[in-house]
């Protein structure tokens, strides 16, 4: 173990387990038994599992036991709930230490290879940390038990997993957890208006939190004259603006179950490409990067996730006349000392049609 700290890297393997599910009609795979060394917040253990196609899978209930027994952060503890009607396993946090209802003896995989079949059970995670019924990836049924990748489970719970390939050791580290009851700072949402012809536009923000800064001043909404190039003339003061700006404190159901882990030094290039792919113009994504890069480039890594529906539900816009196309981009990020595994987020491209509204903003979650 003495060399382990020097050879950590993001891991994209391991798995977990639990209740039995029916075998689906697919070609069987070979499951090779393993006893994997897993270090939980400094405590070394051996976990029985199976290697399938180069990835190691574990029973979900065994992971629950290990988390309860060895992780330092009690918020990581989880229970399991199986709904037979929907063939769904729910990972339920906030229930204290896991108590195995079967009180079974220590599980062992033995030494013989087994047949593995793709599971048809869905596994979802509760909403305690902004996780919104996201699955944890495919699992396999072996001898009537479900097995899943460890990284997908601990990542969904906000923990970090590293793998030392040279020593074949996995390390799990509890991360500081995001508290969903803590107010989120909505930083610099800016709103661009692009009508097809010069027109007067009313913009109102339906936001449950407290507005801390607006520019121009928000007076029960903004009343502006918008030009096709995005230039705005504010009716209240007669001055010209490039966009409407606001910041505030409020609640946001931050979802980090999908996203991207990016080195701090690579953040600018990542944002430039990703925001362009999402539909922002060079001017818009340059404005975004100039604002956010000082917060991100010096971090070892950044966990980045675009919140989309979570954001638009909390900060609704009422724009009259109604726009033909609207793009609202809201980034949440968390600085990391080490990389973690996360499901890649799928982002949809945006097509501008007619009167177009574009907004971007973000928040840092520590």
Short mmCIF file of C-alpha atoms in Angstrom, two decimals:
data_model
loop_
_atom_site.label_atom_id
_atom_site.label_comp_id
_atom_site.label_asym_id
_atom_site.label_seq_id
_atom_site.Cartn_x
_atom_site.Cartn_y
_atom_site.Cartn_z
CA UNK A 1 0.00 0.00 0.00
CA UNK A 2 2.93 2.41 0.50
CA UNK A 3 3.06 3.34 -3.18
CA UNK A 4 -0.66 3.69 -3.67
CA UNK A 5 -0.93 7.43 -3.14
CA UNK A 6 1.48 8.04 -5.99
CA UNK A 7 -0.37 6.15 -8.68
CA UNK A 8 -3.98 7.22 -8.46
CA UNK A 9 -5.98 7.79 -11.63
CA UNK A 10 -9.63 8.14 -12.51
CA UNK A 11 -11.19 4.72 -12.73
CA UNK A 12 -13.83 3.54 -15.06
CA UNK A 13 -14.36 0.03 -13.77
CA UNK A 14 -15.80 -1.50 -10.66
CA UNK A 15 -19.40 -2.30 -9.74
CA UNK A 16 -21.93 -3.49 -7.14
CA UNK A 17 -25.05 -5.54 -6.46
CA UNK A 18 -28.37 -6.67 -4.93
CA UNK A 19 -31.76 -8.29 -5.39
CA UNK A 20 -32.36 -11.04 -7.91
CA UNK A 21 -33.78 -10.19 -11.32
CA UNK A 22 -34.90 -12.20 -14.30
CA UNK A 23 -32.36 -13.07 -16.97
CA UNK A 24 -32.88 -11.30 -20.25
CA UNK A 25 -32.66 -13.17 -23.50
CA UNK A 26 -29.13 -12.23 -24.56
CA UNK A 27 -25.96 -14.09 -25.21
CA UNK A 28 -24.41 -15.15 -21.93
CA UNK A 29 -21.06 -13.78 -20.79
CA UNK A 30 -18.35 -15.32 -18.66
CA UNK A 31 -17.94 -13.98 -15.12
CA UNK A 32 -14.53 -14.58 -13.52
CA UNK A 33 -14.49 -14.51 -9.68
CA UNK A 34 -12.22 -11.93 -8.05
CA UNK A 35 -11.42 -10.73 -4.53
CA UNK A 36 -10.72 -7.05 -5.13
CA UNK A 37 -8.73 -4.92 -2.70
CA UNK A 38 -10.82 -1.81 -1.95
CA UNK A 39 -9.63 0.90 0.45
CA UNK A 40 -12.56 2.76 2.05
CA UNK A 41 -11.41 6.07 3.56
CA UNK A 42 -8.11 4.43 4.52
CA UNK A 43 -9.43 1.01 5.60
CA UNK A 44 -8.31 -1.85 3.35
CA UNK A 45 -10.84 -4.59 2.58
CA UNK A 46 -11.29 -7.51 0.21
CA UNK A 47 -14.56 -7.51 -1.77
CA UNK A 48 -15.88 -10.54 -3.65
CA UNK A 49 -17.06 -9.81 -7.18
CA UNK A 50 -16.82 -10.87 -10.81
CA UNK A 51 -14.79 -9.62 -13.74
CA UNK A 52 -16.85 -9.34 -16.95
CA UNK A 53 -15.23 -8.02 -20.13
CA UNK A 54 -12.43 -6.40 -18.12
CA UNK A 55 -14.72 -4.64 -15.62
CA UNK A 56 -15.36 -5.72 -12.03
CA UNK A 57 -18.92 -5.97 -10.73
CA UNK A 58 -20.17 -6.28 -7.12
CA UNK A 59 -23.46 -6.92 -5.38
CA UNK A 60 -25.18 -3.72 -4.39
CA UNK A 61 -25.90 -4.93 -0.86
CA UNK A 62 -22.19 -5.64 -0.31
CA UNK A 63 -21.37 -2.08 -1.30
CA UNK A 64 -24.03 -0.80 1.11
CA UNK A 65 -22.42 -2.81 3.93
CA UNK A 66 -18.94 -1.51 3.13
CA UNK A 67 -20.09 2.11 2.92
CA UNK A 68 -21.82 1.82 6.30
CA UNK A 69 -18.88 0.08 7.92
CA UNK A 70 -15.92 2.06 6.62
CA UNK A 71 -16.73 5.45 5.10
CA UNK A 72 -16.20 8.49 7.30
CA UNK A 73 -19.15 10.50 6.01
CA UNK A 74 -22.45 9.18 7.37
CA UNK A 75 -24.31 10.99 4.59
CA UNK A 76 -22.92 8.34 2.24
CA UNK A 77 -24.82 5.55 4.00
CA UNK A 78 -27.67 4.11 1.96
CA UNK A 79 -30.44 1.55 2.14
CA UNK A 80 -32.06 -0.46 -0.65
CA UNK A 81 -35.69 -0.72 -1.62
CA UNK A 82 -36.96 -3.12 -4.28
CA UNK A 83 -40.29 -2.41 -6.05
CA UNK A 84 -41.45 -5.68 -7.59
CA UNK A 85 -44.22 -4.03 -9.66
CA UNK A 86 -41.73 -1.97 -11.64
CA UNK A 87 -38.69 -4.23 -11.14
CA UNK A 88 -36.79 -1.25 -9.75
CA UNK A 89 -34.17 -0.98 -7.02
CA UNK A 90 -33.99 2.39 -5.24
CA UNK A 91 -30.84 3.54 -3.46
CA UNK A 92 -32.20 5.48 -0.49
CA UNK A 93 -29.85 7.78 1.43
CA UNK A 94 -30.37 9.34 4.84
CA UNK A 95 -31.49 6.08 6.49
CA UNK A 96 -28.41 5.47 8.64
CA UNK A 97 -26.30 2.33 8.48
CA UNK A 98 -27.39 -0.43 6.13
CA UNK A 99 -29.01 -3.39 7.86
CA UNK A 100 -29.16 -6.48 5.68
CA UNK A 101 -32.72 -7.78 6.04
CA UNK A 102 -31.58 -11.30 5.12
CA UNK A 103 -28.78 -11.27 7.72
CA UNK A 104 -26.93 -13.60 5.41
CA UNK A 105 -23.52 -15.04 6.01
CA UNK A 106 -20.50 -13.46 4.36
CA UNK A 107 -20.91 -13.76 0.60
CA UNK A 108 -18.15 -15.43 -1.41
CA UNK A 109 -17.78 -15.84 -5.14
CA UNK A 110 -15.72 -18.99 -4.90
CA UNK A 111 -13.26 -19.90 -7.60
CA UNK A 112 -15.36 -21.14 -10.51
CA UNK A 113 -16.32 -19.09 -13.54
CA UNK A 114 -20.04 -18.33 -13.85
CA UNK A 115 -22.52 -17.44 -16.57
CA UNK A 116 -23.66 -13.79 -16.52
CA UNK A 117 -26.80 -12.37 -18.13
CA UNK A 118 -27.67 -8.70 -18.60
CA UNK A 119 -30.10 -7.62 -15.85
CA UNK A 120 -33.40 -5.99 -16.70
CA UNK A 121 -33.77 -4.36 -13.26
CA UNK A 122 -33.59 -0.55 -13.13
CA UNK A 123 -31.53 1.03 -10.35
CA UNK A 124 -32.27 4.63 -9.38
CA UNK A 125 -30.89 7.00 -6.75
CA UNK A 126 -32.97 9.26 -4.52
CA UNK A 127 -32.98 13.05 -4.80
CA UNK A 128 -31.03 13.87 -1.63
CA UNK A 129 -28.10 15.37 -3.54
CA UNK A 130 -29.92 16.48 -6.64
CA UNK A 131 -29.88 13.02 -8.21
CA UNK A 132 -33.05 12.70 -10.25
CA UNK A 133 -33.86 9.06 -10.95
CA UNK A 134 -30.69 8.54 -12.92
CA UNK A 135 -29.74 4.93 -13.53
CA UNK A 136 -26.35 3.51 -12.56
CA UNK A 137 -25.70 1.66 -15.77
CA UNK A 138 -26.07 -1.94 -16.77
CA UNK A 139 -25.80 -4.80 -14.36
CA UNK A 140 -25.52 -8.56 -14.67
CA UNK A 141 -27.39 -11.44 -13.07
CA UNK A 142 -25.14 -14.21 -11.74
CA UNK A 143 -26.62 -17.09 -9.76
CA UNK A 144 -29.76 -15.04 -9.10
CA UNK A 145 -27.97 -11.93 -7.79
CA UNK A 146 -27.54 -8.55 -9.49
CA UNK A 147 -24.02 -7.14 -9.88
CA UNK A 148 -23.09 -3.54 -10.79
CA UNK A 149 -20.01 -1.37 -11.25
CA UNK A 150 -18.69 0.13 -8.02
CA UNK A 151 -17.68 3.43 -9.60
CA UNK A 152 -21.19 4.15 -10.85
CA UNK A 153 -22.63 3.70 -7.36
CA UNK A 154 -20.11 5.67 -5.33
CA UNK A 155 -20.01 8.38 -7.99
CA UNK A 156 -23.78 8.80 -7.78
CA UNK A 157 -23.42 9.15 -4.01
CA UNK A 158 -20.83 11.92 -4.39
CA UNK A 159 -17.79 9.87 -3.44
CA UNK A 160 -14.51 9.67 -5.32
CA UNK A 161 -12.97 6.49 -6.70
CA UNK A 162 -9.35 6.07 -7.74
CA UNK A 163 -7.54 3.03 -9.11
CA UNK A 164 -3.88 2.14 -8.79
CA UNK A 165 -3.34 -0.16 -11.75
CA UNK A 166 0.15 -1.23 -10.68
CA UNK A 167 -1.08 -2.56 -7.33
CA UNK A 168 -4.61 -3.46 -8.51
CA UNK A 169 -6.08 -1.45 -5.64
CA UNK A 170 -9.24 0.66 -5.64
CA UNK A 171 -9.55 3.60 -3.26
CA UNK A 172 -12.88 5.16 -2.23
CA UNK A 173 -12.80 8.61 -0.65
CA UNK A 174 -15.80 10.41 0.83
CA UNK A 175 -16.18 13.83 -0.73
CA UNK A 176 -17.74 16.84 0.99
CA UNK A 177 -21.41 16.48 0.21
CA UNK A 178 -23.56 19.17 -1.31
CA UNK A 179 -26.43 20.12 0.99
CA UNK A 180 -29.62 20.59 -1.08
CA UNK A 181 -30.95 22.94 1.61
CA UNK A 182 -28.06 25.36 1.19
CA UNK A 183 -28.87 28.38 -0.99
CA UNK A 184 -27.22 28.39 -4.39
CA UNK A 185 -25.68 31.55 -5.81
CA UNK A 186 -26.97 32.08 -9.35
CA UNK A 187 -23.97 33.86 -10.88
CA UNK A 188 -24.32 36.19 -13.81
CA UNK A 189 -27.20 34.85 -15.77
CA UNK A 190 -27.22 37.16 -18.78
CA UNK A 191 -30.03 37.31 -21.32
CA UNK A 192 -29.52 38.17 -24.99
CA UNK A 193 -32.48 39.14 -27.19
CA UNK A 194 -32.31 38.75 -30.98
CA UNK A 195 -35.57 39.75 -32.72
CA UNK A 196 -35.87 39.51 -36.49
CA UNK A 197 -36.71 43.22 -36.56
CA UNK A 198 -36.58 46.08 -34.07
CA UNK A 199 -39.27 45.57 -31.43
CA UNK A 200 -40.23 46.43 -27.87
CA UNK A 201 -39.79 43.46 -25.53
CA UNK A 202 -40.91 42.80 -21.95
CA UNK A 203 -38.83 40.37 -19.86
CA UNK A 204 -39.97 39.20 -16.42
CA UNK A 205 -38.18 36.76 -14.15
CA UNK A 206 -40.23 34.33 -12.03
CA UNK A 207 -37.61 33.50 -9.39
CA UNK A 208 -38.30 32.27 -5.86
CA UNK A 209 -34.97 33.46 -4.44
CA UNK A 210 -33.56 36.88 -3.64
CA UNK A 211 -32.20 39.04 -6.45
CA UNK A 212 -28.88 40.51 -5.30
CA UNK A 213 -27.79 42.41 -8.42
CA UNK A 214 -29.51 43.43 -11.67
CA UNK A 215 -28.28 45.54 -14.58
CA UNK A 216 -30.10 47.45 -15.81
CA UNK A 217 -32.21 47.79 -12.68
CA UNK A 218 -35.04 45.27 -12.55
CA UNK A 219 -38.29 47.13 -11.93
CA UNK A 220 -41.03 44.50 -11.96
CA UNK A 221 -39.40 43.36 -15.16
CA UNK A 222 -37.30 44.88 -17.93
CA UNK A 223 -38.86 46.91 -20.74
CA UNK A 224 -36.47 47.30 -23.67
CA UNK A 225 -36.28 47.96 -27.36
CA UNK A 226 -34.29 45.15 -28.97
CA UNK A 227 -32.36 45.28 -32.25
CA UNK A 228 -31.65 42.23 -34.48
CA UNK A 229 -27.94 42.44 -33.54
CA UNK A 230 -28.82 42.09 -29.84
CA UNK A 231 -28.43 45.75 -28.88
CA UNK A 232 -30.94 46.74 -26.18
CA UNK A 233 -32.25 50.16 -25.21
CA UNK A 234 -33.69 50.23 -21.71
CA UNK A 235 -36.93 52.23 -21.47
CA UNK A 236 -36.35 53.21 -17.83
CA UNK A 237 -33.12 55.14 -18.42
CA UNK A 238 -32.79 55.36 -22.21
CA UNK A 239 -29.33 53.76 -22.10
CA UNK A 240 -27.92 51.06 -24.35
CA UNK A 241 -27.01 47.57 -23.10
CA UNK A 242 -25.56 44.39 -24.59
CA UNK A 243 -27.70 42.08 -22.46
CA UNK A 244 -29.84 41.86 -19.32
CA UNK A 245 -27.96 40.76 -16.21
CA UNK A 246 -29.05 39.38 -12.84
CA UNK A 247 -27.69 37.44 -9.88
CA UNK A 248 -29.46 35.94 -6.90
CA UNK A 249 -29.53 33.49 -3.99
CA UNK A 250 -32.01 30.64 -4.10
CA UNK A 251 -32.59 26.89 -4.20
CA UNK A 252 -31.45 24.68 -7.05
CA UNK A 253 -31.74 20.91 -7.33
CA UNK A 254 -28.15 20.47 -8.52
CA UNK A 255 -27.69 17.20 -10.41
CA UNK A 256 -24.13 15.89 -10.70
CA UNK A 257 -25.10 12.35 -11.71
CA UNK A 258 -24.06 13.21 -15.29
CA UNK A 259 -21.41 15.62 -16.45
CA UNK A 260 -17.73 15.96 -17.29
CA UNK A 261 -14.48 15.87 -15.30
CA UNK A 262 -12.01 18.30 -16.86
CA UNK A 263 -8.50 19.34 -15.85
CA UNK A 264 -8.38 22.97 -14.78
CA UNK A 265 -5.84 23.76 -17.46
CA UNK A 266 -8.15 22.28 -20.11
CA UNK A 267 -11.28 24.13 -18.98
CA UNK A 268 -11.10 26.97 -21.52
CA UNK A 269 -10.80 24.61 -24.49
CA UNK A 270 -13.56 22.37 -23.12
CA UNK A 271 -15.97 25.26 -22.60
CA UNK A 272 -15.20 26.77 -25.98
CA UNK A 273 -16.02 23.55 -27.83
CA UNK A 274 -18.93 22.45 -25.64
CA UNK A 275 -20.70 25.80 -25.57
CA UNK A 276 -20.22 26.15 -29.32
CA UNK A 277 -21.69 22.68 -29.84
CA UNK A 278 -24.64 23.65 -27.64
CA UNK A 279 -25.37 26.64 -29.85
CA UNK A 280 -23.70 29.70 -28.34
CA UNK A 281 -22.06 32.14 -30.75
CA UNK A 282 -18.38 33.06 -30.35
CA UNK A 283 -19.36 36.34 -28.67
CA UNK A 284 -21.67 34.55 -26.23
CA UNK A 285 -19.31 31.75 -25.27
CA UNK A 286 -16.39 34.19 -25.03
CA UNK A 287 -18.45 36.27 -22.57
CA UNK A 288 -19.14 33.06 -20.62
CA UNK A 289 -15.51 31.91 -20.57
CA UNK A 290 -14.09 35.32 -19.62
CA UNK A 291 -16.38 35.38 -16.59
CA UNK A 292 -15.99 31.76 -15.41
CA UNK A 293 -12.39 30.86 -16.30
CA UNK A 294 -10.80 32.67 -13.29
CA UNK A 295 -12.89 30.46 -10.99
CA UNK A 296 -11.93 27.23 -12.75
CA UNK A 297 -8.56 27.23 -14.50
CA UNK A 298 -6.42 26.90 -11.35
CA UNK A 299 -8.35 23.92 -9.95
CA UNK A 300 -6.75 20.51 -10.39
CA UNK A 301 -10.01 19.26 -11.92
CA UNK A 302 -13.55 20.54 -12.37
CA UNK A 303 -16.70 18.43 -12.26
CA UNK A 304 -19.02 20.21 -14.70
CA UNK A 305 -22.70 19.56 -15.34
CA UNK A 306 -25.21 21.67 -17.25
CA UNK A 307 -28.43 21.85 -15.26
CA UNK A 308 -30.94 22.74 -17.97
CA UNK A 309 -34.40 21.68 -16.67
CA UNK A 310 -33.38 22.01 -13.01
CA UNK A 311 -32.47 25.62 -13.69
CA UNK A 312 -35.34 26.61 -15.96
CA UNK A 313 -37.88 25.29 -13.46
CA UNK A 314 -36.41 27.44 -10.67
CA UNK A 315 -35.85 30.61 -12.71
CA UNK A 316 -38.66 30.98 -15.22
CA UNK A 317 -38.74 33.69 -17.87
CA UNK A 318 -41.84 35.43 -19.16
CA UNK A 319 -40.92 37.18 -22.41
CA UNK A 320 -43.42 39.12 -24.51
CA UNK A 321 -43.72 38.91 -27.45
CA UNK A 322 -42.99 35.21 -27.04
CA UNK A 323 -39.71 34.15 -28.67
CA UNK A 324 -39.57 31.51 -31.38
CA UNK A 325 -36.48 29.77 -29.96
CA UNK A 326 -34.91 29.86 -26.50
CA UNK A 327 -31.54 28.53 -25.29
CA UNK A 328 -30.86 28.69 -21.54
CA UNK A 329 -27.46 27.37 -20.42
CA UNK A 330 -26.73 27.04 -16.71
CA UNK A 331 -23.48 25.38 -15.62
CA UNK A 332 -22.85 23.93 -12.15
CA UNK A 333 -19.29 22.98 -11.28
CA UNK A 334 -17.40 21.59 -8.30
CA UNK A 335 -13.61 21.90 -7.89
CA UNK A 336 -11.85 18.54 -7.38
CA UNK A 337 -8.41 17.60 -6.16
CA UNK A 338 -8.60 14.28 -8.02
CA UNK A 339 -10.72 13.00 -10.92
CA UNK A 340 -13.91 11.04 -10.26
CA UNK A 341 -16.02 8.82 -12.47
CA UNK A 342 -19.21 10.37 -13.85
CA UNK A 343 -21.62 9.40 -16.60
CA UNK A 344 -20.96 11.61 -19.66
CA UNK A 345 -23.74 14.14 -20.13
CA UNK A 346 -25.53 14.20 -23.46
CA UNK A 347 -26.17 17.76 -24.65
CA UNK A 348 -28.54 18.73 -27.42
CA UNK A 349 -27.58 21.24 -30.15
CA UNK A 350 -29.70 24.37 -30.47
CA UNK A 351 -31.17 25.79 -33.67
CA UNK A 352 -31.95 29.50 -33.89
CA UNK A 353 -35.26 30.32 -35.53
CA UNK A 354 -37.03 33.66 -35.66
CA UNK A 355 -37.00 35.76 -32.48
CA UNK A 356 -34.22 34.08 -30.48
CA UNK A 357 -33.42 34.37 -26.77
CA UNK A 358 -30.14 33.09 -25.34
CA UNK A 359 -29.18 33.01 -21.66
CA UNK A 360 -26.17 31.69 -19.79
CA UNK A 361 -25.17 31.55 -16.13
CA UNK A 362 -23.72 29.21 -13.56
CA UNK A 363 -22.91 28.35 -9.97
CA UNK A 364 -20.01 26.85 -8.01
CA UNK A 365 -20.87 24.00 -5.63
CA UNK A 366 -18.26 23.42 -2.91
#
